[in-house]
Amino acid sequence: MAKAPQVSLGACGLTMPVLGMGTSSWPPADPETAKLAIIEAIKAGYRHFDTAFTYGSEQPLGQAIAEALRLGLIKSRDDLFITSKLWSSYTDRDQVVPAIKMSLRNLQLDYLDMYLIHLPLKLSQEIRKTPVPKEILMPLDIKSVWEGMEECQRLGLTKAIGVSNFSPRMLEETLAIAEIPPAVNQVEMNPLWQQKKLREYCNAKGIHITAYSPLGANGTKWGDNRIVECDVLEDIAKARGKTTAQVSMRWVYEQGVSIVAKSFNKERMKQNLEIFDWSLTEEELERISQLPQRKGFLISSILGAHDFTLQLDDEI
Ligand code: NAP
């Protein structure tokens, strides 16, 4: 059984499997399909799972964990690293603890390993559908929401806290008021959106980056096939006897970040774990680093065509 190596998360003192299984699917998987896929993933060796209140995958993940314990696939819940995220409708200070408790109920767990602010914005209404209507988009009060996040960690509801889709500017604001600095910034990253400036900033500040959509979210409504059909990646894959998906994920891994990739397909989830016993050559890394870049697509698919430049800048 293949296993991902562990990565240290710096100041918070945690370690985390460097590859996690994403659970956001398109078209949305029914709960039973998601549960069975997660059980397969545990059998394949995945020990890190990425969910969010808004994905609707917390419940099937919780059921899969309970089933894996019953089946003896894992000895205890502590064998897993579970990340979930605070949705943007609950970002006032007094909403954060109730929101994590709701996620914990969905997951049938007592604690999370990592709790992230999902997006650097606030929604003035309870809504999960994207793109969100412009009228309900508001700037995030970072002091208010971060105090709520810190309370979650102090109460033992999560071992660590972090953010997602935060630019250097938003991170700077967070660090200025934080008593507990964010351990992680989870952002879109792959060979076609390499996040060089953001990575430099996070390295300097000791904030670990987790890359989502490492395969360009192939086949989803928010992504496309530009990674799995990228000529340069395909060329390297052929020469190395790998798939383009593996080359993309290996490149991401070699940048010193962790990864969350989603596959509910038994063969592909195994394939995605097989990136740790080989490496790219200097020349291959150089070719990939020269690939033309395009702006991350997830944020625009959430925000639609809105000009929401208030808090998001070019870096995410
Ligand atoms: P991704 O992991 O880049 O791509 C997933 C898509 O690629 C799925 O359609 C999957 O289909 C397909 N796929 C998986 N392995 C493959 C392979 N070896 N070859 C070809 N196709 C393959 O994109 P993602 O789901 O957007 O990102 C991963 C996870 O990151 C999400 O599930 C979620 O947990 C997290 N995420 C977080 C945020 C955020 O705002 N923080 C945003 C987006 C995603 P099959 O299942 O059929 O294999």
PDB file of C-alpha atoms and ligand atoms in Angstrom, residues 20-26 49-52 55 57 85 116-119 163-165 186-190 211-220 222-223 227-228 243-246 249 259-269 271-272 297-299 302, ligand 1:
ATOM      1  CA  GLY A  20      -4.633  14.427   0.748  1.00  0.00           C
ATOM      2  CA  MET A  21      -7.758  13.194  -0.984  1.00  0.00           C
ATOM      3  CA  GLY A  22     -10.077  16.002  -2.089  1.00  0.00           C
ATOM      4  CA  THR A  23     -13.801  15.397  -1.660  1.00  0.00           C
ATOM      5  CA  SER A  24     -15.348  18.147  -3.772  1.00  0.00           C
ATOM      6  CA  SER A  25     -16.839  16.469  -6.829  1.00  0.00           C
ATOM      7  CA  TRP A  26     -18.531  17.486 -10.052  1.00  0.00           C
ATOM      8  CA  PHE A  49      -8.897  14.090   3.653  1.00  0.00           C
ATOM      9  CA  ASP A  50      -9.977  17.548   2.589  1.00  0.00           C
ATOM     10  CA  THR A  51     -13.597  18.568   3.000  1.00  0.00           C
ATOM     11  CA  ALA A  52     -15.631  21.745   3.568  1.00  0.00           C
ATOM     12  CA  TYR A  55     -18.995  20.670  -0.438  1.00  0.00           C
ATOM     13  CA  SER A  57     -19.009  15.893   1.698  1.00  0.00           C
ATOM     14  CA  LYS A  85     -13.420  24.851   6.069  1.00  0.00           C
ATOM     15  CA  LEU A 116      -9.482  26.878   7.248  1.00  0.00           C
ATOM     16  CA  ILE A 117     -11.323  30.075   6.356  1.00  0.00           C
ATOM     17  CA  HIS A 118     -12.600  28.964   2.948  1.00  0.00           C
ATOM     18  CA  LEU A 119     -12.518  32.332   1.153  1.00  0.00           C
ATOM     19  CA  VAL A 163      -6.824  30.115   5.547  1.00  0.00           C
ATOM     20  CA  SER A 164      -7.598  29.406   1.918  1.00  0.00           C
ATOM     21  CA  ASN A 165      -7.410  31.553  -1.203  1.00  0.00           C
ATOM     22  CA  GLN A 186      -4.686  26.374   0.704  1.00  0.00           C
ATOM     23  CA  VAL A 187      -4.687  27.771  -2.838  1.00  0.00           C
ATOM     24  CA  GLU A 188      -5.052  26.687  -6.435  1.00  0.00           C
ATOM     25  CA  MET A 189      -1.662  25.624  -7.763  1.00  0.00           C
ATOM     26  CA  ASN A 190      -0.484  23.535 -10.697  1.00  0.00           C
ATOM     27  CA  ALA A 211      -2.122  23.129  -3.486  1.00  0.00           C
ATOM     28  CA  TYR A 212      -5.642  22.362  -4.626  1.00  0.00           C
ATOM     29  CA  SER A 213      -6.689  21.511  -8.206  1.00  0.00           C
ATOM     30  CA  PRO A 214      -3.214  20.056  -8.984  1.00  0.00           C
ATOM     31  CA  LEU A 215      -4.791  18.403 -12.048  1.00  0.00           C
ATOM     32  CA  GLY A 216      -6.500  21.617 -13.149  1.00  0.00           C
ATOM     33  CA  ALA A 217      -9.791  20.204 -11.795  1.00  0.00           C
ATOM     34  CA  ASN A 218     -10.069  18.074 -14.929  1.00  0.00           C
ATOM     35  CA  GLY A 219     -13.697  17.332 -15.825  1.00  0.00           C
ATOM     36  CA  THR A 220     -15.322  19.659 -13.268  1.00  0.00           C
ATOM     37  CA  TRP A 222     -14.661  24.951 -12.357  1.00  0.00           C
ATOM     38  CA  GLY A 223     -11.711  23.409 -14.208  1.00  0.00           C
ATOM     39  CA  ILE A 227      -3.272  20.087 -17.369  1.00  0.00           C
ATOM     40  CA  VAL A 228      -4.007  16.479 -18.339  1.00  0.00           C
ATOM     41  CA  THR A 243       0.820   9.955 -16.783  1.00  0.00           C
ATOM     42  CA  THR A 244       0.454  13.717 -17.265  1.00  0.00           C
ATOM     43  CA  ALA A 245      -1.484  13.777 -13.984  1.00  0.00           C
ATOM     44  CA  GLN A 246       1.474  12.198 -12.177  1.00  0.00           C
ATOM     45  CA  MET A 249       1.454  16.298  -9.159  1.00  0.00           C
ATOM     46  CA  ILE A 259      -1.365  18.630  -2.274  1.00  0.00           C
ATOM     47  CA  VAL A 260      -5.055  17.806  -2.212  1.00  0.00           C
ATOM     48  CA  ALA A 261      -6.220  15.957  -5.324  1.00  0.00           C
ATOM     49  CA  LYS A 262      -9.620  14.412  -5.889  1.00  0.00           C
ATOM     50  CA  SER A 263     -10.339  11.095  -7.547  1.00  0.00           C
ATOM     51  CA  PHE A 264     -13.265   8.831  -6.747  1.00  0.00           C
ATOM     52  CA  ASN A 265     -11.940   6.324  -9.290  1.00  0.00           C
ATOM     53  CA  LYS A 266     -10.051   3.394  -7.763  1.00  0.00           C
ATOM     54  CA  GLU A 267      -7.289   3.243 -10.405  1.00  0.00           C
ATOM     55  CA  ARG A 268      -6.743   6.995 -10.602  1.00  0.00           C
ATOM     56  CA  MET A 269      -6.639   7.463  -6.824  1.00  0.00           C
ATOM     57  CA  GLN A 271      -2.062   6.393  -9.648  1.00  0.00           C
ATOM     58  CA  ASN A 272      -2.108   9.762  -7.879  1.00  0.00           C
ATOM     59  CA  PHE A 297     -10.064  29.856 -12.321  1.00  0.00           C
ATOM     60  CA  LEU A 298     -11.738  28.841  -9.073  1.00  0.00           C
ATOM     61  CA  ILE A 299     -12.231  32.304  -7.674  1.00  0.00           C
ATOM     62  CA  ILE A 302     -17.277  31.437  -7.519  1.00  0.00           C
TER      63      ILE A 302
HETATM   64  P1  NAP B   1      -8.177  18.162  -9.128  1.00  0.00           P
HETATM   65  O1  NAP B   1      -7.846  17.315  -7.980  1.00  0.00           O
HETATM   66  O2  NAP B   1      -7.124  18.911  -9.842  1.00  0.00           O
HETATM   67  O3  NAP B   1      -8.969  17.338 -10.225  1.00  0.00           O
HETATM   68  C1  NAP B   1     -10.031  16.491  -9.927  1.00  0.00           C
HETATM   69  C2  NAP B   1     -10.592  15.987 -11.236  1.00  0.00           C
HETATM   70  O4  NAP B   1      -9.579  15.296 -11.973  1.00  0.00           O
HETATM   71  C3  NAP B   1     -11.723  15.010 -11.035  1.00  0.00           C
HETATM   72  O5  NAP B   1     -12.710  15.255 -12.033  1.00  0.00           O
HETATM   73  C4  NAP B   1     -11.071  13.641 -11.239  1.00  0.00           C
HETATM   74  O6  NAP B   1     -11.985  12.705 -11.771  1.00  0.00           O
HETATM   75  C5  NAP B   1      -9.978  13.946 -12.228  1.00  0.00           C
HETATM   76  N1  NAP B   1      -8.769  13.100 -11.997  1.00  0.00           N
HETATM   77  C6  NAP B   1      -8.279  12.663 -10.819  1.00  0.00           C
HETATM   78  N2  NAP B   1      -7.165  11.946 -10.997  1.00  0.00           N
HETATM   79  C7  NAP B   1      -6.926  11.929 -12.323  1.00  0.00           C
HETATM   80  C8  NAP B   1      -5.929  11.340 -13.125  1.00  0.00           C
HETATM   81  N3  NAP B   1      -4.933  10.613 -12.586  1.00  0.00           N
HETATM   82  N4  NAP B   1      -5.999  11.497 -14.482  1.00  0.00           N
HETATM   83  C9  NAP B   1      -7.009  12.231 -15.042  1.00  0.00           C
HETATM   84  N5  NAP B   1      -8.001  12.810 -14.328  1.00  0.00           N
HETATM   85  C10 NAP B   1      -7.962  12.669 -12.977  1.00  0.00           C
HETATM   86  O7  NAP B   1      -9.263  19.290  -8.734  1.00  0.00           O
HETATM   87  P2  NAP B   1     -10.147  19.700  -7.501  1.00  0.00           P
HETATM   88  O8  NAP B   1     -11.103  18.631  -7.163  1.00  0.00           O
HETATM   89  O9  NAP B   1     -10.641  21.056  -7.816  1.00  0.00           O
HETATM   90  O10 NAP B   1      -9.090  19.861  -6.301  1.00  0.00           O
HETATM   91  C11 NAP B   1      -8.807  18.848  -5.369  1.00  0.00           C
HETATM   92  C12 NAP B   1      -9.458  19.128  -4.023  1.00  0.00           C
HETATM   93  O11 NAP B   1      -9.029  20.379  -3.519  1.00  0.00           O
HETATM   94  C13 NAP B   1     -10.989  19.265  -4.059  1.00  0.00           C
HETATM   95  O12 NAP B   1     -11.646  18.021  -4.179  1.00  0.00           O
HETATM   96  C14 NAP B   1     -11.213  19.976  -2.744  1.00  0.00           C
HETATM   97  O13 NAP B   1     -11.149  19.072  -1.661  1.00  0.00           O
HETATM   98  C15 NAP B   1     -10.050  20.942  -2.732  1.00  0.00           C
HETATM   99  N6  NAP B   1     -10.389  22.272  -3.284  1.00  0.00           N
HETATM  100  C16 NAP B   1     -10.316  23.354  -2.448  1.00  0.00           C
HETATM  101  C17 NAP B   1     -10.678  24.609  -2.904  1.00  0.00           C
HETATM  102  C18 NAP B   1     -10.623  25.791  -1.988  1.00  0.00           C
HETATM  103  O14 NAP B   1     -11.208  26.854  -2.312  1.00  0.00           O
HETATM  104  N7  NAP B   1      -9.947  25.684  -0.859  1.00  0.00           N
HETATM  105  C19 NAP B   1     -11.081  24.779  -4.236  1.00  0.00           C
HETATM  106  C20 NAP B   1     -11.108  23.667  -5.085  1.00  0.00           C
HETATM  107  C21 NAP B   1     -10.744  22.429  -4.588  1.00  0.00           C
HETATM  108  P3  NAP B   1     -12.212  11.228 -11.121  1.00  0.00           P
HETATM  109  O15 NAP B   1     -12.735  11.433  -9.738  1.00  0.00           O
HETATM  110  O16 NAP B   1     -13.195  10.620 -12.036  1.00  0.00           O
HETATM  111  O17 NAP B   1     -10.881  10.550 -11.170  1.00  0.00           O
END
